[in-house]
Coordinates of C-alpha atoms and ligand atoms in Angstrom, one line a residue:
X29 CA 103.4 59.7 102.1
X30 CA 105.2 58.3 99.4
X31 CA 107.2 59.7 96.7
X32 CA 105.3 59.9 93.9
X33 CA 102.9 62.4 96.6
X34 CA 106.1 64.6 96.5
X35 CA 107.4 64.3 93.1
X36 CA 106.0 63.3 89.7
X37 CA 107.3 60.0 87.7
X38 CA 109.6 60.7 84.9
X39 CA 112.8 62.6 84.4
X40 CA 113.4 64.9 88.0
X41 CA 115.3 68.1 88.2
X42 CA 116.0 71.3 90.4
X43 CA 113.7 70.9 93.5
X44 CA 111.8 68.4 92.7
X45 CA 115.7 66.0 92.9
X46 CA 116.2 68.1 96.2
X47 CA 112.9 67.0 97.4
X48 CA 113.6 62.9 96.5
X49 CA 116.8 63.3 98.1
X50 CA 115.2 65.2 101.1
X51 CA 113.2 62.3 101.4
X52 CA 115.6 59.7 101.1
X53 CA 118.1 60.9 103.6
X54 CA 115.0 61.8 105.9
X55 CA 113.5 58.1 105.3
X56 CA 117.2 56.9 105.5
X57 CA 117.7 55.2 102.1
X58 CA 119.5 55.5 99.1
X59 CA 118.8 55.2 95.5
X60 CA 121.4 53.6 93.2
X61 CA 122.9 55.0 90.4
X62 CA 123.0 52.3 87.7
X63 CA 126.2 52.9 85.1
X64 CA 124.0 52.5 81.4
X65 CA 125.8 51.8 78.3
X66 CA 122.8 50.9 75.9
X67 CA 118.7 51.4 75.5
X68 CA 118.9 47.7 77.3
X69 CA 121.0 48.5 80.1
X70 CA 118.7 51.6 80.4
X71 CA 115.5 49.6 79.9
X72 CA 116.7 46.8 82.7
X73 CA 117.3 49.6 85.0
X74 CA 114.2 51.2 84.6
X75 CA 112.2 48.1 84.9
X76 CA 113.7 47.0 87.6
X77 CA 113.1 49.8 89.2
X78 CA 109.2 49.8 88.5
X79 CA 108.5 46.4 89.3
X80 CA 110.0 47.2 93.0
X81 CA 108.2 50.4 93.2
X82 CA 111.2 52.8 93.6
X83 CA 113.1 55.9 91.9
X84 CA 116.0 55.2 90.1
X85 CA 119.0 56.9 88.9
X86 CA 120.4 56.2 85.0
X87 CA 124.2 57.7 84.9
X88 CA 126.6 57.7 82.2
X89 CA 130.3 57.6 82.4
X90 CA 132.5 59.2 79.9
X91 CA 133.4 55.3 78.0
X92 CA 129.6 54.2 78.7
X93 CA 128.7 57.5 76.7
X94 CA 131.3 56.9 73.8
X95 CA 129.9 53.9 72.9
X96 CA 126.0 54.6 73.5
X97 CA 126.9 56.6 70.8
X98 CA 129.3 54.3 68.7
X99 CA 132.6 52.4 68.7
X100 CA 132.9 53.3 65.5
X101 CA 133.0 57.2 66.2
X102 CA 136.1 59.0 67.0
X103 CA 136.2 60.3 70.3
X104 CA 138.7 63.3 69.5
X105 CA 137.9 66.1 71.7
X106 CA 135.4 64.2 73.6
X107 CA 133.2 64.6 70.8
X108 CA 131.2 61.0 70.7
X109 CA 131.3 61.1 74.3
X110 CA 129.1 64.1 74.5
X111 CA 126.6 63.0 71.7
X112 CA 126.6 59.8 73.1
X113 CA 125.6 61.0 76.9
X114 CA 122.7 63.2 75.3
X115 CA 121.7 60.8 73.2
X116 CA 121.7 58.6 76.6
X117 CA 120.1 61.4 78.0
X118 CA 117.1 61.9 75.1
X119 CA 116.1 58.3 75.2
X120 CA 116.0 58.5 79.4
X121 CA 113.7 61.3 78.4
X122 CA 111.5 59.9 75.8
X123 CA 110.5 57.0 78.0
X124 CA 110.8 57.4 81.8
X125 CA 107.3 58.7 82.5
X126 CA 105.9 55.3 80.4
X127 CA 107.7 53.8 83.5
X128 CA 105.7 55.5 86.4
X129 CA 108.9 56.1 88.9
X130 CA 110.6 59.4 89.3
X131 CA 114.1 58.7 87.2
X132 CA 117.5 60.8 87.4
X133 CA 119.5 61.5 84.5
X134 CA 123.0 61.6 85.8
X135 CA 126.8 61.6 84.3
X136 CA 129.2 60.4 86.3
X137 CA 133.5 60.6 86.9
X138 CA 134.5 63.8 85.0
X139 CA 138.1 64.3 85.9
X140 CA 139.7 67.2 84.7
X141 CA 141.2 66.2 81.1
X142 CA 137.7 65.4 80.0
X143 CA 136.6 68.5 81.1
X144 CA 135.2 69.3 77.0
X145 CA 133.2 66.4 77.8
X146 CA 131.6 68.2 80.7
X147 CA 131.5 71.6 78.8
X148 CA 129.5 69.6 76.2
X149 CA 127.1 68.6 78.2
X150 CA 126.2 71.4 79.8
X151 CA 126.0 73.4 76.1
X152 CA 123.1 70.7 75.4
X153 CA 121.8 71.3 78.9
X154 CA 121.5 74.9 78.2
X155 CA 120.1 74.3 74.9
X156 CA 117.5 72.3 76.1
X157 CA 116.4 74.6 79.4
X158 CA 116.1 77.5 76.7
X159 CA 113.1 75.8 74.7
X160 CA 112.2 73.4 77.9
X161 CA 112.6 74.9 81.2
X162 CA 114.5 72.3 82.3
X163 CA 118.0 71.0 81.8
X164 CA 118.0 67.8 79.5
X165 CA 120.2 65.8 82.6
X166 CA 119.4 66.4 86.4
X167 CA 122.9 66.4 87.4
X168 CA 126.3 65.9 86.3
X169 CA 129.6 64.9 88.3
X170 CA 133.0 66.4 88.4
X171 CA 136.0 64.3 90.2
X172 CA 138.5 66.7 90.6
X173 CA 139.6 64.7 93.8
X174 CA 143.5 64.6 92.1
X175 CA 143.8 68.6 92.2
X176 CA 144.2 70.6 94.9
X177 CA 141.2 71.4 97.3
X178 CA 141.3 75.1 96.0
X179 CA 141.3 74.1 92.6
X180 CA 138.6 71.7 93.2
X181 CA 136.4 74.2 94.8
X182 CA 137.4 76.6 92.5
X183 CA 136.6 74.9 89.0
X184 CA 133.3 73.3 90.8
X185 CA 131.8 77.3 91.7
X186 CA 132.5 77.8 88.3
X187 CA 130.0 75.1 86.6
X188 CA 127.7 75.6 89.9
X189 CA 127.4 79.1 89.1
X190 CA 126.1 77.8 85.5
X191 CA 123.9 74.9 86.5
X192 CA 122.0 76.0 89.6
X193 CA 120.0 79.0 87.2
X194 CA 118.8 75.5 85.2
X195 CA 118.3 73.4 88.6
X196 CA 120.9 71.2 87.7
X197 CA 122.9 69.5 90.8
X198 CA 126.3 69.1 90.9
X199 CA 128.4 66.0 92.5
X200 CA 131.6 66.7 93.3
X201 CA 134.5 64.5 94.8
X202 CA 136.7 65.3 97.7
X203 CA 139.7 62.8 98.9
X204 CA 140.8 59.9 97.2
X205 CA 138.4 57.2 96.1
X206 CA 141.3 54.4 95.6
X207 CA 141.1 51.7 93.0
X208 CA 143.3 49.1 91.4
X209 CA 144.9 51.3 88.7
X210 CA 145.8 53.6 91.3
X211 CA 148.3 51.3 93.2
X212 CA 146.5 52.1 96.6
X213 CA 147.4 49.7 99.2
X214 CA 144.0 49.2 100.9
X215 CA 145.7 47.6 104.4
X216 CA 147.2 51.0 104.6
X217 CA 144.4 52.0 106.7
X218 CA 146.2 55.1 108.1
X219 CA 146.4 56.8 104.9
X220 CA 145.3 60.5 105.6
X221 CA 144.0 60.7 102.0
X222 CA 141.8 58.1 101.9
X223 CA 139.5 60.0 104.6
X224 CA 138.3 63.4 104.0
X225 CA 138.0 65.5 106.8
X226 CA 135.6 67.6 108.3
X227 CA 137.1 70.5 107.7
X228 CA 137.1 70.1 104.4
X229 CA 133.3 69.1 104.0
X230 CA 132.2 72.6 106.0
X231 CA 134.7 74.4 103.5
X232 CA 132.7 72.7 100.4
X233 CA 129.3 73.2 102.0
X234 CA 129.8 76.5 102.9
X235 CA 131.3 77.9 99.5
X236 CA 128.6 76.0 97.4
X237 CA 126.1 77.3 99.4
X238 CA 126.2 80.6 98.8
X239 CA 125.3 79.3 95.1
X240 CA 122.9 76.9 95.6
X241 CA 121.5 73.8 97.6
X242 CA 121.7 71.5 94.2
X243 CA 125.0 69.6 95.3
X244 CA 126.1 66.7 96.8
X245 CA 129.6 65.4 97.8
X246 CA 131.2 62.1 97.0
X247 CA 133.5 62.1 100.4
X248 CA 136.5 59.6 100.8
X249 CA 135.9 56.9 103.9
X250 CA 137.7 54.4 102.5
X251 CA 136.2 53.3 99.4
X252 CA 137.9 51.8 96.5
X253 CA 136.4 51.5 92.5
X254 CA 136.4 47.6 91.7
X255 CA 135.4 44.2 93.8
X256 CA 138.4 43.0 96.1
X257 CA 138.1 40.1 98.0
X258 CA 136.0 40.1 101.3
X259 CA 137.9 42.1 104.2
X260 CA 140.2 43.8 101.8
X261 CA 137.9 47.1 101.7
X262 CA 137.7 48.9 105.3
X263 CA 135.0 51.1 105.0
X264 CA 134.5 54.0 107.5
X265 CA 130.8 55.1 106.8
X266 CA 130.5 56.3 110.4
X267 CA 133.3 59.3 109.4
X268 CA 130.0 60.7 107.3
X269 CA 128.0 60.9 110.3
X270 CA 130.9 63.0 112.1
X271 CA 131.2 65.2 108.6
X272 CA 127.0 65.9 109.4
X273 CA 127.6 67.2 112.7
X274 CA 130.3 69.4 111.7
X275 CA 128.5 71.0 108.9
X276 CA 125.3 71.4 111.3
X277 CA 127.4 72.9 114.3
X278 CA 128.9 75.5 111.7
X279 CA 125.0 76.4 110.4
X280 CA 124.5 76.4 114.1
X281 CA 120.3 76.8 113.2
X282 CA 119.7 73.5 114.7
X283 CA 117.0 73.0 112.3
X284 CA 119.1 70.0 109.7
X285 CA 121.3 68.1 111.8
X286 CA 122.0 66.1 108.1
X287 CA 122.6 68.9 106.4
X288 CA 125.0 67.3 103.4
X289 CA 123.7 64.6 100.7
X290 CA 126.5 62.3 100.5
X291 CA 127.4 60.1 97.3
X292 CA 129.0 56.3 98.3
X293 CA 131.6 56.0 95.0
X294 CA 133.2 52.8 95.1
X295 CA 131.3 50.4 97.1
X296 CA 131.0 46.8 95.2
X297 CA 132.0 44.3 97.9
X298 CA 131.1 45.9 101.0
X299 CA 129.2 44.7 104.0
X300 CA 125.6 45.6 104.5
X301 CA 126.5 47.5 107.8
X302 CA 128.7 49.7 105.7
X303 CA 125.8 50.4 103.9
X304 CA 123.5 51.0 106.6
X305 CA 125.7 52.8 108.6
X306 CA 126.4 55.4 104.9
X307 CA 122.8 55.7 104.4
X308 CA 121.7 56.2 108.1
X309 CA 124.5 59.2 107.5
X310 CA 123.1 61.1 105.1
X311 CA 124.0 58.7 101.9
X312 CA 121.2 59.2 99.0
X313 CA 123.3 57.7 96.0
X314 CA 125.2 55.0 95.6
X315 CA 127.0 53.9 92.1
X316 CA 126.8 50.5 90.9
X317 CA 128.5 49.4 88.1
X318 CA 130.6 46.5 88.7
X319 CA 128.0 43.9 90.0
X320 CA 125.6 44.6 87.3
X321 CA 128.1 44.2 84.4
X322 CA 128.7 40.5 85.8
X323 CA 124.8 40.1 86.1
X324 CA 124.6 41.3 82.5
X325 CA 127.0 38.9 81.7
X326 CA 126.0 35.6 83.4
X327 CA 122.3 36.0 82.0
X328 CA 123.8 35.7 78.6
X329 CA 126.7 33.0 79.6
X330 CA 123.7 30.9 81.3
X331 CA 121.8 31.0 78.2
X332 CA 124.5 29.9 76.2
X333 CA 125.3 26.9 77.8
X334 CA 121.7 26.0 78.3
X335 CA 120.6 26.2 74.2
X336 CA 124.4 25.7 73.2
X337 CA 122.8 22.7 70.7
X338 CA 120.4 25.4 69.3
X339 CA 123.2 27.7 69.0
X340 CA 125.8 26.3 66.4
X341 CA 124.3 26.6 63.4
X342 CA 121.3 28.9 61.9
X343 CA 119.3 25.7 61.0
X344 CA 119.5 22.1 62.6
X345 CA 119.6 21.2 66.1
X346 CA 118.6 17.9 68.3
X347 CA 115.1 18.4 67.2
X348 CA 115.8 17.9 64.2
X349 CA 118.7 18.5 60.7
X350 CA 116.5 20.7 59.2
X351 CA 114.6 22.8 62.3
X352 CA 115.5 26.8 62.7
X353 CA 117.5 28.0 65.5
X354 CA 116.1 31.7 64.5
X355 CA 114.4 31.9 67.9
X356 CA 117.5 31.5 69.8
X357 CA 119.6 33.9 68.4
X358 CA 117.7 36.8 67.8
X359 CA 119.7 39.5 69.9
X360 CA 116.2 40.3 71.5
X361 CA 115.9 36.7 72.8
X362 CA 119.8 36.1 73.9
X363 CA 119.7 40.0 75.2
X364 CA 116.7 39.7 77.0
X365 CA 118.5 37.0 79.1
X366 CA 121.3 39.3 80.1
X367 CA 118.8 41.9 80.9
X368 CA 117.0 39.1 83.2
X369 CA 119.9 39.0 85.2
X370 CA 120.9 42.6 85.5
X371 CA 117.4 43.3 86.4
X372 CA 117.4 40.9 89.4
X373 CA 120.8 42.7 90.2
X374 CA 119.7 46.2 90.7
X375 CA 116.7 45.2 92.3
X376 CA 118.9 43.5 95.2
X377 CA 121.0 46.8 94.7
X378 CA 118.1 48.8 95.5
X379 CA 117.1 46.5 98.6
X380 CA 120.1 46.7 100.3
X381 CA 119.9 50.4 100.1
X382 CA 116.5 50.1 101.1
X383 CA 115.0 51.5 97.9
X384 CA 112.2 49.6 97.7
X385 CA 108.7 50.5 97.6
X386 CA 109.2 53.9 97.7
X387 CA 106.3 55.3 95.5
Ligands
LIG408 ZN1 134.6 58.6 92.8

């Protein structure tokens, strides 16, 4: 049985997103969550995707969303931000079923100053489950890792308590994902706060459970935001699998013995056995940003310096002084090339976490 028997294609929300990540932790793979900034990042995910016969999730981070909807815009109050995720959010909507894969609609890091952001985007995801029935996104993510665990908890319930009536999932963070800006010293491998503990986990689990089953928890095992060279990230994935058997001792029903979906933040540069070893403990999302901005990139860099001569002027080139370059730099000839690239990119993304013909 495949997805698509479980599911429908297009945008997924409430149980039918419990069901495909009740199937991926039970198949033991992951789907990636591809950071989109544009209709072509959007497009290159989705296609991607399709052409590999697997789900796919679209996310937005509070920058990505500001400029979907416009440098130019002021972002006072969070304002193009939040018009900028649902316009990121409509367009997901208007063509993800022309795609034929189940698709989630996600927003990703909301720390706690952008928290208007947040409140924006659940206004437009009440607004659309009062004429729809659905919420416009399928989840949304709140990293209130740098609070206290009572506050976390705490502001979490709150926006539970509003999203689970609409079957919208929430993602929170627990523990500190580190990352450059942060100063973390990653050889520091002792570093209590870099690994959540199971305590904490069965604390989560059981408060949001009382509200709903439409969560998931981005847990701290080591990770870091950004690539660092090879053997500077120790990963320990297998701490997940420890977090599991906590949470199912305390249910005690023997009936899950996976009982937590798991989110891997910060995983650019690690080793495929990290991966395996997340997934095979309960891991159904994993971000990707980083490697697919450089695959964006390259596509368009390669083409460059392959028709650089066609590139120079808008007429003339070695064909001739008085031929037209106007097929080479038409943005949906040079843009198609970077898509190229970031499509072969999440397709790799999706076969290391085994997302691949899925439907
Ligand atoms: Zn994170």
């Amino acid at each position: 049985m495949g997805i698509l028997d479980i599911v429908p294609a297009g945008v997924v929300v409430g149980d039918d997103l419990r069901k495909l990540f009740e199937y991926a932790r039970e198949h033991k793979f992951a789907i990636p969550a591809i950071n989109c900034t544009s209709t072509s990042t959007i497009n290159a995910a989705l296609e991607a995707a399709r052409d590999i016969k697997s789900p796919i999730i679209i996310q937005f981070s509070n920058g990505g969303a500001a400029y979907i909807a416009g440098k130019g815009l002021s972002n006072k109050n969070q304002e193009a931000s939040v018009i900028g995720a649902v316009a990121g959010a409509q367009y997901v909507r208007a063509v993800a079923k022309a795609y034929g894969i189940p698709v989630v609609i996600h927003s990703d890091h909301c720390a706690k100053k952008l928290l208007p952001w947040f409140d924006g985007m659940i206004a437009a995801d009440e607004e659309y489950f009062k004429a729809n029935g659905v919420p416009l996104f399928s989840s949304h993510m709140l990293d209130l890792s740098e609070e206290s665990k009572e506050e976390n908890i705490e502001i979490c319930l709150k926006y539970l308590k509003r999203m689970a009536p609409m079957g919208c999932l929430l993602e929170m963070e627990i523990g500190i994902t580190g990352g450059e800006e942060d100063g973390v010293n990653n050889e520091d491998v002792d570093n209590a706060a870099l690994y959540t503990q199971p305590e904490d986990i069965w604390e989560i689990y059981e408060a949001f459970s009382k509200v709903t089953d439409l969560f998931s928890i981005a847990a701290a095992f080591g990770n870091v935001h950004g690539v660092y060279a090879p053997g500077n990230v120790r990963l320990h994935p297998e701490l997940l699998g420890d977090h599991q058997a906590h949470v199912a001792k305390k249910l005690g029903n023997g009936e899950q013995t996976k009982p937590v979906f798991f989110v891997f933040h910060g995983g650019s540069g690690s080793t495929e056995q990290d991966i395996a070893t997340a997934v095979s403990n309960g891991v159904v999302k994993m971000n990707v940003d980083t490697d697919t901005q450089w695959a964006y990139w390259i596509g368009l860099k390669n083409y460059y310096e392959d028709k650089k001569e066609y590139l120079q002027t808008q007429v003339g080139n070695p064909e001739g002084p008085s031929k037209p370059n106007k097929k080479y730099y038409d943005p949906r000839v040079f843009i198609r090339e970077a898509e190229k690239t970031m499509i072969k990119r999440v397709q790799q993304a999706c076969k290391d976490l085994g997302n691949v013909d899925r439907l």
